[in-house]
mmCIF file of C-alpha atoms in Angstrom:
data_model
loop_
_atom_site.group_PDB
_atom_site.id
_atom_site.type_symbol
_atom_site.label_atom_id
_atom_site.label_comp_id
_atom_site.label_asym_id
_atom_site.label_seq_id
_atom_site.Cartn_x
_atom_site.Cartn_y
_atom_site.Cartn_z
ATOM 1 C CA MET J 1 32.327 10.991 5.890
ATOM 2 C CA LYS J 2 28.692 11.700 6.052
ATOM 3 C CA LYS J 3 28.644 13.212 2.606
ATOM 4 C CA VAL J 4 30.014 9.920 1.159
ATOM 5 C CA LEU J 5 27.687 7.666 3.010
ATOM 6 C CA THR J 6 24.848 9.736 1.378
ATOM 7 C CA ILE J 7 26.506 9.138 -1.940
ATOM 8 C CA LEU J 8 26.739 5.449 -1.376
ATOM 9 C CA LEU J 9 23.114 5.253 0.133
ATOM 10 C CA THR J 10 21.756 7.125 -3.154
ATOM 11 C CA LEU J 11 23.628 4.884 -5.345
ATOM 12 C CA THR J 12 22.735 2.046 -3.445
ATOM 13 C CA CYS J 13 18.756 2.899 -4.074
ATOM 14 C CA MET J 14 19.633 3.674 -7.672
ATOM 15 C CA ILE J 15 20.650 0.282 -8.216
ATOM 16 C CA ALA J 16 18.140 -1.165 -6.161
ATOM 17 C CA SER J 17 15.889 0.455 -8.040
ATOM 18 C CA ALA J 18 17.207 -0.347 -11.701
ATOM 19 C CA GLN J 19 16.761 -3.982 -10.593
ATOM 20 C CA ASN J 20 13.459 -3.446 -9.629
ATOM 21 C CA ASP J 21 12.696 -1.896 -13.315
ATOM 22 C CA GLU J 22 14.195 -4.851 -15.267
ATOM 23 C CA LEU J 23 11.170 -7.128 -13.252
ATOM 24 C CA ARG J 24 8.658 -4.850 -14.657
ATOM 25 C CA PRO J 25 7.175 -5.773 -17.841
ATOM 26 C CA SER J 26 8.443 -3.738 -20.994
ATOM 27 C CA TYR J 27 5.719 -2.424 -23.645
ATOM 28 C CA LYS J 28 6.200 -1.979 -27.704
ATOM 29 C CA TYR J 29 4.488 1.264 -27.476
ATOM 30 C CA THR J 30 5.694 4.360 -25.867
ATOM 31 C CA VAL J 31 4.751 4.602 -22.058
ATOM 32 C CA GLU J 32 3.827 7.927 -20.528
ATOM 33 C CA LYS J 33 2.737 8.636 -17.235
ATOM 34 C CA ILE J 34 0.525 10.882 -14.817
ATOM 35 C CA THR J 35 -0.018 11.388 -11.487
ATOM 36 C CA ILE J 36 -3.270 11.651 -10.018
ATOM 37 C CA SER J 37 -4.498 11.489 -6.539
ATOM 38 C CA ASP J 38 -2.264 10.790 -3.524
ATOM 39 C CA ASN J 39 0.844 10.667 -5.671
ATOM 40 C CA VAL J 40 -0.218 7.686 -7.401
ATOM 41 C CA GLU J 41 1.479 7.532 -11.055
ATOM 42 C CA MET J 42 -0.546 5.948 -13.886
ATOM 43 C CA ALA J 43 1.150 4.682 -16.673
ATOM 44 C CA TYR J 44 -0.474 4.705 -20.290
ATOM 45 C CA VAL J 45 0.020 4.360 -23.608
ATOM 46 C CA ASP J 46 -1.673 6.879 -26.412
ATOM 47 C CA GLU J 47 -1.588 5.530 -29.805
ATOM 48 C CA GLY J 48 -3.884 6.948 -32.855
ATOM 49 C CA ALA J 49 -4.288 10.810 -34.099
ATOM 50 C CA ALA J 50 -4.751 13.144 -31.169
ATOM 51 C CA ASP J 51 -7.996 14.472 -32.812
ATOM 52 C CA ALA J 52 -9.744 10.665 -33.688
ATOM 53 C CA PRO J 53 -12.561 9.418 -31.199
ATOM 54 C CA VAL J 54 -11.186 8.560 -27.929
ATOM 55 C CA LEU J 55 -11.449 4.668 -26.931
ATOM 56 C CA LEU J 56 -9.872 4.278 -23.868
ATOM 57 C CA MET J 57 -9.332 0.940 -22.276
ATOM 58 C CA VAL J 58 -9.447 -0.650 -18.884
ATOM 59 C CA HIS J 59 -7.715 -4.236 -18.271
ATOM 60 C CA GLY J 60 -9.330 -6.842 -15.870
ATOM 61 C CA LEU J 61 -7.649 -8.588 -12.850
ATOM 62 C CA GLY J 62 -3.983 -9.214 -13.273
ATOM 63 C CA GLY J 63 -3.878 -7.769 -16.221
ATOM 64 C CA TYR J 64 -2.169 -4.687 -17.928
ATOM 65 C CA ILE J 65 -1.771 -2.616 -21.136
ATOM 66 C CA LYS J 66 -0.617 -5.856 -23.118
ATOM 67 C CA ASN J 67 -4.037 -7.248 -22.798
ATOM 68 C CA TRP J 68 -4.900 -4.656 -25.362
ATOM 69 C CA TYR J 69 -2.074 -4.895 -27.706
ATOM 70 C CA PRO J 70 -4.202 -6.709 -30.358
ATOM 71 C CA THR J 71 -7.008 -4.076 -29.900
ATOM 72 C CA ILE J 72 -4.813 -1.336 -30.210
ATOM 73 C CA ASP J 73 -2.899 -2.735 -33.396
ATOM 74 C CA GLY J 74 -6.122 -3.143 -35.179
ATOM 75 C CA LEU J 75 -7.756 0.064 -34.319
ATOM 76 C CA LYS J 76 -5.652 2.724 -33.928
ATOM 77 C CA ASP J 77 -5.863 3.888 -37.303
ATOM 78 C CA SER J 78 -9.127 4.872 -36.849
ATOM 79 C CA PHE J 79 -9.232 5.750 -33.009
ATOM 80 C CA ARG J 80 -7.234 7.538 -30.676
ATOM 81 C CA CYS J 81 -6.570 4.096 -28.433
ATOM 82 C CA ILE J 82 -5.245 5.161 -24.691
ATOM 83 C CA ALA J 83 -4.322 2.300 -22.717
ATOM 84 C CA ILE J 84 -3.840 2.451 -18.860
ATOM 85 C CA ASP J 85 -2.269 0.156 -16.131
ATOM 86 C CA LEU J 86 -4.707 0.668 -13.134
ATOM 87 C CA PRO J 87 -2.705 1.483 -10.010
ATOM 88 C CA GLY J 88 -0.970 -1.801 -8.713
ATOM 89 C CA TYR J 89 -0.282 -3.046 -11.884
ATOM 90 C CA GLY J 90 2.344 -3.228 -14.691
ATOM 91 C CA LEU J 91 4.198 0.363 -14.890
ATOM 92 C CA SER J 92 2.045 2.362 -12.654
ATOM 93 C CA THR J 93 2.724 2.902 -8.755
ATOM 94 C CA ILE J 94 2.713 -0.572 -7.092
ATOM 95 C CA GLN J 95 1.915 -0.559 -3.381
ATOM 96 C CA ASP J 96 -0.845 -1.562 -0.949
ATOM 97 C CA PHE J 97 -3.516 1.134 -1.414
ATOM 98 C CA ASN J 98 -5.392 0.848 1.872
ATOM 99 C CA GLN J 99 -8.605 1.272 0.524
ATOM 100 C CA ASP J 100 -11.787 -0.207 1.619
ATOM 101 C CA ASP J 101 -13.310 -0.920 -1.794
ATOM 102 C CA TYR J 102 -10.953 -1.014 -5.102
ATOM 103 C CA MET J 103 -13.534 -1.169 -7.272
ATOM 104 C CA VAL J 104 -14.488 2.373 -6.087
ATOM 105 C CA PHE J 105 -10.681 3.181 -5.849
ATOM 106 C CA PHE J 106 -9.839 1.956 -9.534
ATOM 107 C CA ALA J 107 -13.203 3.796 -10.752
ATOM 108 C CA GLU J 108 -11.883 6.994 -9.288
ATOM 109 C CA SER J 109 -8.530 6.592 -10.591
ATOM 110 C CA VAL J 110 -10.019 6.229 -14.126
ATOM 111 C CA VAL J 111 -12.049 9.328 -13.544
ATOM 112 C CA ASP J 112 -9.020 11.143 -11.918
ATOM 113 C CA PHE J 113 -6.754 10.007 -15.275
ATOM 114 C CA VAL J 114 -9.383 11.301 -17.797
ATOM 115 C CA ASN J 115 -9.681 14.484 -15.755
ATOM 116 C CA LYS J 116 -5.945 14.843 -15.868
ATOM 117 C CA LEU J 117 -5.859 14.755 -19.463
ATOM 118 C CA GLY J 118 -8.754 16.443 -20.460
ATOM 119 C CA LEU J 119 -10.632 13.985 -22.322
ATOM 120 C CA THR J 120 -13.748 14.371 -23.719
ATOM 121 C CA GLU J 121 -16.692 12.252 -26.062
ATOM 122 C CA VAL J 122 -14.770 9.055 -24.588
ATOM 123 C CA THR J 123 -15.587 5.526 -25.305
ATOM 124 C CA LEU J 124 -14.764 3.627 -22.311
ATOM 125 C CA MET J 125 -13.861 -0.026 -22.638
ATOM 126 C CA GLY J 126 -13.062 -2.492 -19.805
ATOM 127 C CA HIS J 127 -12.340 -6.232 -19.774
ATOM 128 C CA SER J 128 -13.541 -8.354 -17.041
ATOM 129 C CA MET J 129 -12.690 -6.577 -13.712
ATOM 130 C CA GLY J 130 -12.196 -3.101 -15.777
ATOM 131 C CA GLY J 131 -15.826 -4.152 -16.964
ATOM 132 C CA GLN J 132 -17.275 -3.770 -13.625
ATOM 133 C CA VAL J 133 -14.954 -0.618 -13.000
ATOM 134 C CA SER J 134 -16.275 0.828 -16.134
ATOM 135 C CA VAL J 135 -19.681 0.378 -14.870
ATOM 136 C CA LEU J 136 -19.086 1.948 -11.488
ATOM 137 C CA VAL J 137 -17.501 5.128 -13.670
ATOM 138 C CA ALA J 138 -20.725 5.385 -15.971
ATOM 139 C CA LEU J 139 -23.409 5.170 -12.903
ATOM 140 C CA ASN J 140 -21.720 8.425 -11.773
ATOM 141 C CA ASN J 141 -22.757 9.842 -15.516
ATOM 142 C CA PRO J 142 -19.759 12.057 -16.101
ATOM 143 C CA GLU J 143 -19.739 14.464 -18.795
ATOM 144 C CA TRP J 144 -17.223 13.075 -21.015
ATOM 145 C CA LEU J 145 -18.402 9.155 -21.207
ATOM 146 C CA LYS J 146 -20.099 8.646 -24.796
ATOM 147 C CA LYS J 147 -20.190 4.917 -25.041
ATOM 148 C CA LEU J 148 -19.731 1.910 -22.707
ATOM 149 C CA ILE J 149 -17.730 -1.222 -24.218
ATOM 150 C CA LEU J 150 -17.889 -4.168 -21.844
ATOM 151 C CA ALA J 151 -15.908 -7.217 -22.684
ATOM 152 C CA ALA J 152 -16.422 -10.420 -20.350
ATOM 153 C CA PRO J 153 -17.396 -7.992 -17.786
ATOM 154 C CA ALA J 154 -17.035 -8.901 -14.133
ATOM 155 C CA GLY J 155 -20.104 -8.251 -11.835
ATOM 156 C CA PHE J 156 -23.043 -9.754 -14.178
ATOM 157 C CA GLU J 157 -22.796 -13.181 -11.933
ATOM 158 C CA LYS J 158 -24.322 -13.226 -8.632
ATOM 159 C CA PHE J 159 -22.726 -14.754 -5.747
ATOM 160 C CA THR J 160 -23.901 -16.117 -2.305
ATOM 161 C CA ASP J 161 -22.145 -15.012 0.759
ATOM 162 C CA GLN J 162 -20.599 -18.162 1.155
ATOM 163 C CA GLU J 163 -19.728 -18.775 -2.569
ATOM 164 C CA GLY J 164 -17.831 -15.098 -2.014
ATOM 165 C CA GLU J 165 -15.665 -16.117 0.867
ATOM 166 C CA ALA J 166 -14.710 -19.167 -0.955
ATOM 167 C CA LEU J 167 -13.382 -17.136 -3.647
ATOM 168 C CA LYS J 168 -11.626 -14.331 -1.532
ATOM 169 C CA GLN J 169 -9.536 -17.279 -0.038
ATOM 170 C CA PHE J 170 -8.799 -18.921 -3.231
ATOM 171 C CA ALA J 171 -7.406 -15.414 -4.544
ATOM 172 C CA SER J 172 -5.547 -14.397 -1.057
ATOM 173 C CA ALA J 173 -2.340 -12.660 -1.414
ATOM 174 C CA SER J 174 -0.906 -15.581 0.394
ATOM 175 C CA ALA J 175 -2.598 -17.959 -2.275
ATOM 176 C CA ILE J 176 -1.012 -15.802 -5.426
ATOM 177 C CA ILE J 177 2.364 -15.696 -3.859
ATOM 178 C CA SER J 178 2.624 -19.255 -3.582
ATOM 179 C CA HIS J 179 1.992 -19.946 -7.100
ATOM 180 C CA THR J 180 4.366 -22.341 -9.215
ATOM 181 C CA ASP J 181 5.407 -21.910 -12.288
ATOM 182 C CA ASP J 182 2.822 -24.304 -13.582
ATOM 183 C CA GLN J 183 0.022 -22.953 -11.642
ATOM 184 C CA ILE J 184 0.740 -19.797 -13.321
ATOM 185 C CA ARG J 185 0.461 -21.060 -16.731
ATOM 186 C CA ALA J 186 -2.291 -22.846 -15.812
ATOM 187 C CA ALA J 187 -4.180 -19.815 -14.758
ATOM 188 C CA TYR J 188 -3.330 -18.087 -18.057
ATOM 189 C CA LEU J 189 -4.249 -21.054 -20.453
ATOM 190 C CA VAL J 190 -7.699 -21.162 -19.088
ATOM 191 C CA ASN J 191 -8.389 -17.625 -20.549
ATOM 192 C CA PHE J 192 -7.927 -18.476 -24.201
ATOM 193 C CA VAL J 193 -9.146 -20.898 -26.773
ATOM 194 C CA ASN J 194 -5.929 -20.878 -28.732
ATOM 195 C CA MET J 195 -3.378 -18.868 -26.461
ATOM 196 C CA PRO J 196 -1.306 -16.523 -28.815
ATOM 197 C CA ASP J 197 2.450 -16.079 -28.761
ATOM 198 C CA LEU J 198 1.298 -12.675 -26.577
ATOM 199 C CA GLY J 199 -0.191 -14.716 -23.857
ATOM 200 C CA GLU J 200 3.362 -16.787 -23.223
ATOM 201 C CA GLU J 201 4.995 -13.260 -23.104
ATOM 202 C CA MET J 202 2.725 -12.807 -20.130
ATOM 203 C CA ILE J 203 3.253 -15.710 -18.467
ATOM 204 C CA GLN J 204 6.958 -14.800 -18.701
ATOM 205 C CA ASP J 205 6.344 -11.615 -17.062
ATOM 206 C CA ARG J 206 4.366 -13.081 -14.474
ATOM 207 C CA ILE J 207 6.887 -15.324 -13.361
ATOM 208 C CA LYS J 208 9.685 -12.946 -13.417
ATOM 209 C CA ALA J 209 7.421 -10.471 -11.324
ATOM 210 C CA ARG J 210 7.696 -13.174 -8.417
ATOM 211 C CA GLN J 211 11.430 -11.976 -7.868
ATOM 212 C CA ALA J 212 10.627 -8.415 -7.222
ATOM 213 C CA ASP J 213 10.322 -6.572 -3.762
ATOM 214 C CA TRP J 214 6.892 -5.216 -4.816
ATOM 215 C CA PHE J 215 5.246 -8.670 -5.928
ATOM 216 C CA GLY J 216 3.875 -8.424 -2.182
ATOM 217 C CA ALA J 217 1.984 -5.462 -2.602
ATOM 218 C CA TYR J 218 1.064 -6.514 -6.347
ATOM 219 C CA ALA J 219 -0.644 -9.824 -4.652
ATOM 220 C CA LYS J 220 -2.377 -7.643 -2.145
ATOM 221 C CA VAL J 221 -3.880 -5.713 -4.625
ATOM 222 C CA ARG J 222 -5.129 -8.615 -6.650
ATOM 223 C CA GLU J 223 -6.513 -10.012 -3.283
ATOM 224 C CA MET J 224 -8.363 -6.893 -3.140
ATOM 225 C CA GLY J 225 -9.377 -6.606 -6.326
ATOM 226 C CA VAL J 226 -11.156 -9.825 -5.861
ATOM 227 C CA LYS J 227 -12.573 -8.747 -2.554
ATOM 228 C CA GLY J 228 -14.145 -5.315 -4.410
ATOM 229 C CA MET J 229 -15.722 -7.453 -7.274
ATOM 230 C CA LEU J 230 -17.719 -9.595 -4.620
ATOM 231 C CA ASP J 231 -18.375 -6.899 -2.794
ATOM 232 C CA HIS J 232 -19.477 -4.397 -4.717
ATOM 233 C CA PRO J 233 -22.087 -6.021 -7.338
ATOM 234 C CA ILE J 234 -23.451 -4.151 -10.221
ATOM 235 C CA HIS J 235 -26.059 -6.221 -11.512
ATOM 236 C CA GLN J 236 -28.936 -4.482 -9.813
ATOM 237 C CA ASP J 237 -27.667 -1.231 -11.169
ATOM 238 C CA LEU J 238 -27.223 -2.012 -15.008
ATOM 239 C CA ILE J 239 -30.690 -0.714 -15.574
ATOM 240 C CA LYS J 240 -28.950 2.758 -14.657
ATOM 241 C CA ILE J 241 -26.798 3.140 -17.173
ATOM 242 C CA GLN J 242 -27.720 6.092 -19.604
ATOM 243 C CA VAL J 243 -25.222 5.518 -22.295
ATOM 244 C CA PRO J 244 -25.420 3.049 -25.353
ATOM 245 C CA THR J 245 -23.236 -0.098 -23.985
ATOM 246 C CA LEU J 246 -21.716 -2.832 -26.106
ATOM 247 C CA VAL J 247 -21.495 -5.978 -24.318
ATOM 248 C CA LEU J 248 -18.961 -8.693 -25.388
ATOM 249 C CA PHE J 249 -18.539 -12.159 -24.494
ATOM 250 C CA GLY J 250 -16.360 -15.040 -25.695
ATOM 251 C CA GLU J 251 -18.757 -18.162 -26.242
ATOM 252 C CA ASN J 252 -16.144 -20.232 -24.614
ATOM 253 C CA ASP J 253 -15.570 -18.246 -21.515
ATOM 254 C CA LEU J 254 -14.341 -20.756 -19.164
ATOM 255 C CA LEU J 255 -13.983 -18.045 -16.098
ATOM 256 C CA ILE J 256 -17.800 -16.391 -16.393
ATOM 257 C CA PRO J 257 -19.803 -17.885 -15.032
ATOM 258 C CA ASN J 258 -17.959 -19.981 -12.519
ATOM 259 C CA LYS J 259 -17.826 -23.342 -13.603
ATOM 260 C CA TYR J 260 -17.511 -24.954 -9.952
ATOM 261 C CA LEU J 261 -19.704 -22.665 -8.615
ATOM 262 C CA HIS J 262 -22.326 -22.741 -11.127
ATOM 263 C CA PRO J 263 -21.895 -25.237 -13.195
ATOM 264 C CA GLN J 264 -25.839 -24.867 -14.609
ATOM 265 C CA LEU J 265 -25.202 -21.441 -16.000
ATOM 266 C CA THR J 266 -23.890 -20.693 -19.404
ATOM 267 C CA THR J 267 -22.126 -17.767 -20.785
ATOM 268 C CA GLY J 268 -24.817 -16.740 -22.925
ATOM 269 C CA GLN J 269 -27.191 -16.727 -19.682
ATOM 270 C CA VAL J 270 -25.071 -14.458 -17.952
ATOM 271 C CA ALA J 271 -24.215 -11.805 -21.291
ATOM 272 C CA ASP J 272 -28.128 -11.612 -21.165
ATOM 273 C CA ILE J 273 -28.060 -10.102 -17.677
ATOM 274 C CA GLY J 274 -26.730 -7.297 -19.917
ATOM 275 C CA ASN J 275 -30.320 -6.832 -21.418
ATOM 276 C CA LYS J 276 -31.007 -4.853 -17.837
ATOM 277 C CA ILE J 277 -28.816 -1.901 -19.566
ATOM 278 C CA PRO J 278 -31.491 0.406 -21.535
ATOM 279 C CA GLN J 279 -29.570 1.040 -24.647
ATOM 280 C CA VAL J 280 -27.475 -2.206 -25.135
ATOM 281 C CA LYS J 281 -26.274 -4.536 -27.833
ATOM 282 C CA ILE J 282 -24.947 -7.671 -26.923
ATOM 283 C CA GLU J 283 -22.415 -10.102 -28.965
ATOM 284 C CA LEU J 284 -20.875 -13.443 -28.469
ATOM 285 C CA ILE J 285 -17.943 -14.159 -30.250
ATOM 286 C CA GLU J 286 -17.544 -17.789 -31.514
ATOM 287 C CA ALA J 287 -14.340 -19.720 -30.810
ATOM 288 C CA ALA J 288 -13.253 -17.370 -28.094
ATOM 289 C CA GLY J 289 -12.521 -17.460 -24.219
ATOM 290 C CA HIS J 290 -12.115 -14.714 -21.213
ATOM 291 C CA MET J 291 -9.500 -13.088 -23.239
ATOM 292 C CA LEU J 292 -11.791 -12.254 -26.176
ATOM 293 C CA GLN J 293 -9.909 -9.511 -27.555
ATOM 294 C CA MET J 294 -6.765 -11.422 -27.459
ATOM 295 C CA ASP J 295 -8.253 -14.662 -28.745
ATOM 296 C CA SER J 296 -10.388 -13.621 -31.760
ATOM 297 C CA PRO J 297 -9.025 -9.970 -32.413
ATOM 298 C CA ALA J 298 -10.046 -9.562 -35.709
ATOM 299 C CA ARG J 299 -13.650 -10.414 -35.213
ATOM 300 C CA PHE J 300 -13.370 -8.294 -31.646
ATOM 301 C CA ASN J 301 -11.839 -5.350 -33.337
ATOM 302 C CA LEU J 302 -14.722 -5.657 -36.009
ATOM 303 C CA ILE J 303 -17.482 -5.640 -33.744
ATOM 304 C CA VAL J 304 -16.198 -2.731 -31.648
ATOM 305 C CA LYS J 305 -15.599 -0.510 -34.915
ATOM 306 C CA GLN J 306 -18.984 -0.949 -36.047
ATOM 307 C CA SER J 307 -20.875 0.132 -32.803
ATOM 308 C CA LEU J 308 -18.552 3.129 -32.941
ATOM 309 C CA THR J 309 -18.773 4.038 -36.465
ATOM 310 C CA TYR J 310 -22.596 3.655 -36.929
#
């Protein structure tokens, strides 16, 4: 009898796991996984020649590997394009990681990933929150880091303590869990000037995820990501970055700067904060929003390729 119960329990867990997997996103590229510290699995895709220059891509808050599809599609013939799902996102381990500073946690996860794969001469490219994470990685001057690309990076804009607390409440796990379909759609649309078809696919992934048993943990990771960005600003440390850096923003970014808290600021003014970086080039892309790599992929890819080729 005990054996039968064990078998039934195992089958139940397998079925639950399978149902849970159905609520995860599916990727068009082959997905690989690697275990970093504390038994956390990180999912990634690895496209391009194994001996090509490495371009490692780190998504932003609420993002995942799909955010980099147009970049991978456009650059994999010239570079080894590796895009990761940070812990808590996509196909990586999703749980409450019980970390005090998620920016440090994510940065350490990126470093662990690079070391596990034995990557060298890496160009690290981060979008939004992933840009802030990438700066933290760069500030530790890892030997493997060759160049840095920051796409609409978080952490440049300054917030008062009062403004920060307001943003944290807005991005609480309970608020994320309560979002309706219309609110989810609106939150995605604000990232684009012209939302591509892939944007609709991302919206459907997000809506579907609400049914998952891991969704509460995912919401908590997002909450802690916002907290980490606000509690761990980087603008004062940009001068310490020692590698050549490319900073890219979309001219029509509606998220940076925050239009409600800082209506007097322009995206160009936030981008100019990047001039604190000793070896920096700053580019603004016309007719592109916060998701500039998806909004204007041809222009984005051309600028990235030129910065890495010359």
